[in-house]
CSV table of C-alpha atoms in Angstrom, one decimal:
chain,number,residue,atom,x,y,z
S,277,MET,CA,-23.1,150.7,-2.9
S,278,ILE,CA,-19.3,150.8,-3.2
S,279,ILE,CA,-19.0,153.5,-0.6
S,280,LYS,CA,-21.5,151.7,1.7
S,281,SER,CA,-19.4,148.5,1.2
S,282,PHE,CA,-16.3,150.5,2.1
S,283,LEU,CA,-17.8,151.9,5.3
S,284,PHE,CA,-19.4,148.6,6.4
S,285,THR,CA,-16.4,146.3,5.9
S,286,GLY,CA,-14.1,148.9,7.2
S,287,PHE,CA,-16.2,149.4,10.3
S,288,ILE,CA,-16.4,145.7,11.0
S,289,CYS,CA,-12.6,145.3,10.7
S,290,LEU,CA,-12.1,148.4,12.9
S,291,ILE,CA,-14.2,146.8,15.6
S,292,ALA,CA,-12.3,143.6,15.3
S,293,GLN,CA,-9.0,145.5,15.5
S,294,ILE,CA,-10.1,147.4,18.6
S,295,ILE,CA,-11.1,144.1,20.3
S,296,LYS,CA,-7.7,142.5,19.3
S,297,ASP,CA,-5.6,145.4,20.6
S,298,ASN,CA,-7.5,145.8,23.9
S,299,THR,CA,-8.1,142.2,25.0
S,300,LYS,CA,-6.1,139.0,25.0
S,301,LEU,CA,-8.3,137.4,22.4
S,302,THR,CA,-6.5,136.0,19.3
S,303,SER,CA,-7.6,136.4,15.7
S,304,GLY,CA,-9.2,132.9,16.0
S,305,HIS,CA,-11.4,134.0,18.9
S,306,ILE,CA,-12.5,137.1,17.1
S,307,THR,CA,-13.3,135.3,13.9
S,308,SER,CA,-15.4,132.8,15.8
S,309,LEU,CA,-17.1,135.6,17.6
S,310,PHE,CA,-18.0,137.3,14.4
S,311,VAL,CA,-19.4,134.2,12.8
S,312,SER,CA,-21.7,133.8,15.9
S,313,LEU,CA,-22.6,137.4,15.7
S,314,GLY,CA,-23.6,136.9,12.0
S,315,ALA,CA,-25.9,134.0,13.0
S,316,PHE,CA,-27.4,136.3,15.7
S,317,LEU,CA,-28.0,139.1,13.2
S,318,GLY,CA,-29.5,136.6,10.8
S,319,PHE,CA,-31.9,135.6,13.6
S,320,CYS,CA,-32.8,139.2,14.2
S,321,GLY,CA,-33.5,139.5,10.4
S,322,ALA,CA,-30.9,142.3,10.2
S,323,TYR,CA,-28.2,140.7,8.1
S,324,ASP,CA,-30.2,140.1,4.9
S,325,LYS,CA,-31.2,143.8,5.1
S,326,ILE,CA,-27.6,144.8,5.5
S,327,ILE,CA,-26.6,142.7,2.4
S,328,ASP,CA,-29.4,144.3,0.4
S,329,CYS,CA,-28.3,147.7,1.5
S,330,VAL,CA,-24.5,147.3,1.4
S,331,GLY,CA,-23.9,144.6,-1.2
S,332,GLY,CA,-20.6,142.8,-1.6
S,333,GLY,CA,-19.0,144.3,1.4
S,334,ALA,CA,-21.4,142.5,3.7
S,335,SER,CA,-20.9,139.2,1.8
S,336,VAL,CA,-17.2,139.1,2.1
S,337,VAL,CA,-16.9,139.4,5.9
S,338,ILE,CA,-16.9,136.2,7.9
S,339,MET,CA,-20.2,137.2,9.6
S,340,SER,CA,-21.9,136.4,6.3
S,341,PHE,CA,-21.1,132.7,7.0
S,342,GLY,CA,-23.1,132.7,10.2
S,343,ASN,CA,-26.0,134.4,8.5
S,344,THR,CA,-26.0,132.0,5.6
S,345,LEU,CA,-25.8,129.1,8.0
S,346,TYR,CA,-28.8,130.4,9.9
S,347,ASN,CA,-30.9,131.1,6.8
S,348,THR,CA,-30.2,127.7,5.4
S,349,ALA,CA,-31.1,126.1,8.7
S,350,ILE,CA,-34.4,127.9,8.7
S,351,GLU,CA,-35.1,127.1,5.0
S,352,LYS,CA,-33.9,123.5,4.7
S,353,GLY,CA,-33.7,122.3,8.3
S,354,ILE,CA,-30.9,122.5,10.9
S,355,LEU,CA,-29.3,119.3,9.7
S,356,HIS,CA,-29.0,120.7,6.1
S,357,MET,CA,-27.6,124.0,7.0
S,358,LEU,CA,-24.2,123.4,5.5
S,359,GLY,CA,-25.8,123.3,2.0
S,360,GLY,CA,-25.9,127.1,1.9
S,361,VAL,CA,-22.3,127.9,2.8
S,362,SER,CA,-20.9,125.5,0.3
S,363,THR,CA,-19.4,128.3,-2.0
S,364,GLY,CA,-17.1,129.6,0.7
S,365,ILE,CA,-16.3,126.3,2.4
S,366,VAL,CA,-15.9,124.1,-0.7
S,367,ALA,CA,-13.9,126.7,-2.6
S,368,THR,CA,-11.6,127.1,0.4
S,369,ILE,CA,-11.2,123.3,0.9
S,370,LEU,CA,-10.3,122.8,-2.8
S,371,LEU,CA,-8.0,125.8,-3.2
S,372,ALA,CA,-6.2,125.1,0.0
S,373,PHE,CA,-5.5,121.6,-1.1
S,374,ALA,CA,-4.3,122.8,-4.5
S,375,ILE,CA,-1.9,125.2,-2.7
S,376,THR,CA,-0.7,122.3,-0.5
S,377,LEU,CA,0.3,120.3,-3.6
S,378,LEU,CA,2.0,123.3,-5.2
S,379,PHE,CA,4.0,124.7,-2.3
S,380,ARG,CA,6.1,123.8,0.7
S,381,VAL,CA,5.7,125.5,4.1
S,382,ARG,CA,7.9,128.6,4.4
S,383,ASP,CA,9.0,130.6,7.4
X,259,MET,CA,7.2,148.8,41.2
X,260,THR,CA,5.3,145.6,41.0
X,261,TYR,CA,6.1,142.9,38.5
X,262,ASN,CA,3.1,143.9,36.4
X,263,GLU,CA,4.1,147.5,36.2
X,264,VAL,CA,7.6,146.5,35.2
X,265,VAL,CA,6.3,144.3,32.4
X,266,LYS,CA,4.0,147.2,31.3
X,267,SER,CA,6.8,149.7,31.3
X,268,ILE,CA,9.1,147.7,29.0
X,269,THR,CA,6.4,146.3,26.7
X,270,PRO,CA,6.5,148.4,23.5
X,271,LYS,CA,3.3,150.5,23.2
X,272,GLU,CA,1.1,149.1,20.5
X,273,LYS,CA,0.1,151.6,18.0
X,274,ARG,CA,-3.6,151.1,18.6
X,275,LEU,CA,-4.8,154.2,16.7
X,276,GLU,CA,-2.7,153.3,13.7
X,277,ASN,CA,-3.8,149.7,13.8
X,278,ALA,CA,-7.4,150.8,13.9
X,279,ILE,CA,-7.0,153.1,10.9
X,280,ARG,CA,-5.2,150.4,8.9
X,281,ALA,CA,-7.9,147.8,9.7
X,282,PHE,CA,-10.7,150.3,8.7
X,283,VAL,CA,-9.1,151.4,5.4
X,284,SER,CA,-7.9,147.9,4.3
X,285,GLY,CA,-11.3,146.3,5.3
X,286,GLY,CA,-13.0,149.1,3.5
X,287,ILE,CA,-11.0,148.6,0.3
X,288,ILE,CA,-11.6,144.8,0.4
X,289,GLY,CA,-15.3,145.5,0.9
X,290,SER,CA,-15.5,147.9,-2.0
X,291,ILE,CA,-13.6,145.6,-4.4
X,292,SER,CA,-16.0,142.8,-3.3
X,293,GLU,CA,-19.0,145.0,-4.2
X,294,LEU,CA,-17.5,145.7,-7.6
X,295,LEU,CA,-16.9,141.9,-8.2
X,296,VAL,CA,-20.4,141.0,-7.0
X,297,SER,CA,-22.1,143.6,-9.3
X,298,ALA,CA,-19.8,142.7,-12.2
X,299,VAL,CA,-20.0,138.9,-11.9
X,300,SER,CA,-21.5,137.2,-8.9
X,301,PRO,CA,-21.1,136.6,-5.1
X,302,GLU,CA,-19.6,133.2,-5.8
X,303,PHE,CA,-16.9,134.7,-8.1
X,304,MET,CA,-16.1,137.4,-5.5
X,305,LEU,CA,-15.5,134.7,-2.8
X,306,ILE,CA,-13.4,132.5,-5.1
X,307,VAL,CA,-11.2,135.5,-6.1
X,308,TRP,CA,-10.4,136.4,-2.5
X,309,ILE,CA,-10.0,132.7,-1.5
X,310,ALA,CA,-7.5,132.2,-4.3
X,311,ILE,CA,-5.6,135.4,-3.5
X,312,ALA,CA,-5.3,134.4,0.2
X,313,ALA,CA,-4.4,130.8,-0.6
X,314,PHE,CA,-1.6,131.8,-3.0
X,315,LEU,CA,-0.2,134.4,-0.6
X,316,THR,CA,-0.1,131.7,2.0
X,317,GLY,CA,1.6,129.4,-0.4
X,318,PHE,CA,4.3,132.0,-1.1
X,319,GLY,CA,4.6,132.6,2.6
X,320,ARG,CA,3.5,136.2,2.3
X,321,PHE,CA,0.1,136.2,4.0
X,322,ASP,CA,1.6,137.1,7.4
X,323,ASP,CA,3.3,140.2,5.9
X,324,VAL,CA,-0.1,141.2,4.5
X,325,VAL,CA,-1.7,140.8,8.0
X,326,ASP,CA,1.2,142.8,9.5
X,327,PHE,CA,0.3,145.6,7.1
X,328,LEU,CA,-3.5,145.3,6.8
X,329,LYS,CA,-4.2,144.1,10.4
X,330,MET,CA,-7.7,142.7,11.0
X,331,GLY,CA,-8.7,144.0,7.6
X,332,ALA,CA,-7.3,140.9,6.1
X,333,ILE,CA,-8.6,138.5,8.8
X,334,ILE,CA,-12.3,139.3,9.1
X,335,PRO,CA,-13.1,139.0,5.4
X,336,ILE,CA,-13.1,135.5,3.9
X,337,THR,CA,-9.3,135.8,3.2
X,338,GLY,CA,-8.6,135.0,6.9
X,339,PHE,CA,-10.7,131.8,6.7
X,340,ALA,CA,-9.0,130.7,3.5
X,341,HIS,CA,-5.5,131.5,5.0
X,342,SER,CA,-6.2,129.4,8.1
X,343,VAL,CA,-7.1,126.3,6.1
X,344,ALA,CA,-4.2,126.7,3.6
X,345,ALA,CA,-1.7,127.4,6.4
X,346,SER,CA,-2.6,124.4,8.6
X,347,SER,CA,-2.6,122.2,5.5
X,348,LEU,CA,0.9,123.3,4.4
X,349,GLU,CA,2.2,123.1,7.9
X,350,TYR,CA,1.4,119.4,8.2
X,351,LYS,CA,2.2,118.4,4.6
X,352,GLU,CA,5.4,116.6,5.6
X,353,GLU,CA,3.4,114.2,7.8
X,354,GLY,CA,1.5,112.6,5.0
X,355,LEU,CA,-1.8,112.8,3.3
X,356,ILE,CA,-4.0,111.2,6.0
X,357,THR,CA,-2.4,111.8,9.4
X,358,GLY,CA,-0.8,115.1,8.2
X,359,ILE,CA,-2.9,117.1,5.7
X,360,GLY,CA,-6.2,115.3,6.3
X,361,ALA,CA,-6.2,115.2,10.1
X,362,ASN,CA,-5.1,118.9,10.4
X,363,TYR,CA,-6.8,120.4,7.4
X,364,LEU,CA,-9.5,122.3,9.3
X,365,LYS,CA,-7.5,122.7,12.5
X,366,LEU,CA,-7.8,126.5,12.7
X,367,ALA,CA,-11.0,126.8,10.6
X,368,GLY,CA,-12.7,124.2,12.8
X,369,SER,CA,-13.6,126.8,15.4
X,370,VAL,CA,-15.3,129.0,12.8
X,371,ILE,CA,-17.3,126.1,11.4
X,372,LEU,CA,-18.1,124.7,14.8
X,373,TYR,CA,-19.3,127.9,16.4
X,374,GLY,CA,-21.0,129.1,13.2
X,375,VAL,CA,-23.0,125.8,13.0
X,376,LEU,CA,-23.6,125.8,16.7
X,377,THR,CA,-25.0,129.3,17.0
X,378,ALA,CA,-27.0,128.9,13.8
X,379,ALA,CA,-28.6,125.7,15.2
X,380,ILE,CA,-29.4,127.4,18.5
X,381,PHE,CA,-31.0,130.5,16.9
X,382,ALA,CA,-32.9,128.3,14.4
X,383,GLY,CA,-34.1,126.3,17.3
X,384,ILE,CA,-35.2,129.4,19.2
X,385,ARG,CA,-37.0,130.7,16.1
X,386,GLY,CA,-38.8,127.3,15.7
X,387,VAL,CA,-40.0,127.6,19.3
X,388,LEU,CA,-41.1,131.2,18.9
X,389,TRP,CA,-43.0,130.2,15.7
X,390,LEU,CA,-44.9,127.5,17.6
X,391,LEU,CA,-46.0,129.9,20.4
């Protein structure tokens, strides 16, 4: 599983880097693209299988967000889809706020 | 020489191969550590560890150096998302709690959330229609 995680996450980042170096897209564009791709792979039923096969390496990439959103939309209804991504989003919101209180912006 | 050719000839050549290798290796290492954390504790713990690391690196002003070194390997995992929130929040700290931090909090992360929700809604809708047929 660790080797599969290495190969999977590495491969995804490699594709992202190739897109970044060969197009004018910014990191923001590419991240958004990968979230949508994750939702599409969820729709195809592929992403859950990838997570079963690869493990943590598939959960850490941003595509996992799109997949979780899609799965929760199917399970609980489109309007309740944010219930499922709460770990990542809530933790990010809370920690980023804590950081804002602790630090000042640096160059 | 046309203008475009001149621009091309004086722009330093990006080290595409080196960047690709860096992204692959760093992404791979982050993926393997994630798998270790998931199997040792839980997926939630794994996410929080990365988010905390990215948030603190942003706070110390070091995240950009990390991206220079790791390339997209640091952006595509959850660390990139966490950095975008912490960075825009810090950036607007001086402008106050509401019009500064609050109004700009999800400035960069907004596109990830918007397009994630949008595509998930579209595909869930498509699946609903397919299921009815």
